[in-house]
Structures are given as structure tokens and as C-alpha cells.
């Protein structure tokens, strides 16, 4: 399940300028920062 953890880690960057690259991540559609 390393792949799942790797994706979760990538998803952590969601909401940043990388959100475009990580938009494939599940839940990468809403801003995590809440800004």
C-alpha cells in the first residue's frame, strides 16, 4: 500500500501552486488551506 501513502503525501501539497499537478489526487478539488 505504498502507492496509497505516496498519493496521500502528494495530496498533502494540494491547495498550493502544485494543486494543478496534483488535481488527480482524490479530494484535490477543494482548498485545504481554507483560504
PDB file of C-alpha atoms in Angstrom:
ATOM      1  CA  UNK A   1       0.000   0.000   0.000  1.00  0.00           C
ATOM      2  CA  UNK A   2       2.987   2.278  -0.531  1.00  0.00           C
ATOM      3  CA  UNK A   3       1.228   3.712  -3.558  1.00  0.00           C
ATOM      4  CA  UNK A   4      -1.699   4.870  -1.408  1.00  0.00           C
ATOM      5  CA  UNK A   5       0.630   6.505   1.087  1.00  0.00           C
ATOM      6  CA  UNK A   6       2.603   8.114  -1.719  1.00  0.00           C
ATOM      7  CA  UNK A   7      -0.585   9.564  -3.185  1.00  0.00           C
ATOM      8  CA  UNK A   8      -1.712  10.778   0.224  1.00  0.00           C
ATOM      9  CA  UNK A   9       1.621  12.525   0.619  1.00  0.00           C
ATOM     10  CA  UNK A  10       1.272  14.160  -2.776  1.00  0.00           C
ATOM     11  CA  UNK A  11      -2.280  15.156  -1.907  1.00  0.00           C
ATOM     12  CA  UNK A  12      -0.856  16.983   1.098  1.00  0.00           C
ATOM     13  CA  UNK A  13       0.551  19.541  -1.295  1.00  0.00           C
ATOM     14  CA  UNK A  14      -2.936  20.135  -2.650  1.00  0.00           C
ATOM     15  CA  UNK A  15      -4.078  23.721  -2.333  1.00  0.00           C
ATOM     16  CA  UNK A  16      -0.648  25.025  -3.262  1.00  0.00           C
ATOM     17  CA  UNK A  17       0.695  26.056  -6.646  1.00  0.00           C
ATOM     18  CA  UNK A  18       1.094  22.324  -7.249  1.00  0.00           C
ATOM     19  CA  UNK A  19      -2.637  21.763  -6.953  1.00  0.00           C
ATOM     20  CA  UNK A  20      -2.770  21.725 -10.754  1.00  0.00           C
ATOM     21  CA  UNK A  21      -0.293  18.872 -10.933  1.00  0.00           C
ATOM     22  CA  UNK A  22      -1.948  17.057  -8.038  1.00  0.00           C
ATOM     23  CA  UNK A  23      -5.514  17.698  -9.164  1.00  0.00           C
ATOM     24  CA  UNK A  24      -5.643  13.969  -9.977  1.00  0.00           C
ATOM     25  CA  UNK A  25      -5.413  13.338  -6.246  1.00  0.00           C
ATOM     26  CA  UNK A  26      -8.671  12.410  -4.555  1.00  0.00           C
ATOM     27  CA  UNK A  27     -10.146  15.460  -2.850  1.00  0.00           C
ATOM     28  CA  UNK A  28      -7.678  17.682  -4.641  1.00  0.00           C
ATOM     29  CA  UNK A  29     -10.535  19.847  -5.813  1.00  0.00           C
ATOM     30  CA  UNK A  30     -11.089  21.897  -2.675  1.00  0.00           C
ATOM     31  CA  UNK A  31      -8.535  24.183  -0.987  1.00  0.00           C
ATOM     32  CA  UNK A  32      -7.115  22.549   2.132  1.00  0.00           C
ATOM     33  CA  UNK A  33      -5.886  25.900   3.377  1.00  0.00           C
ATOM     34  CA  UNK A  34      -9.433  27.210   3.517  1.00  0.00           C
ATOM     35  CA  UNK A  35      -8.148  30.482   2.087  1.00  0.00           C
TER      36      UNK A  35
END
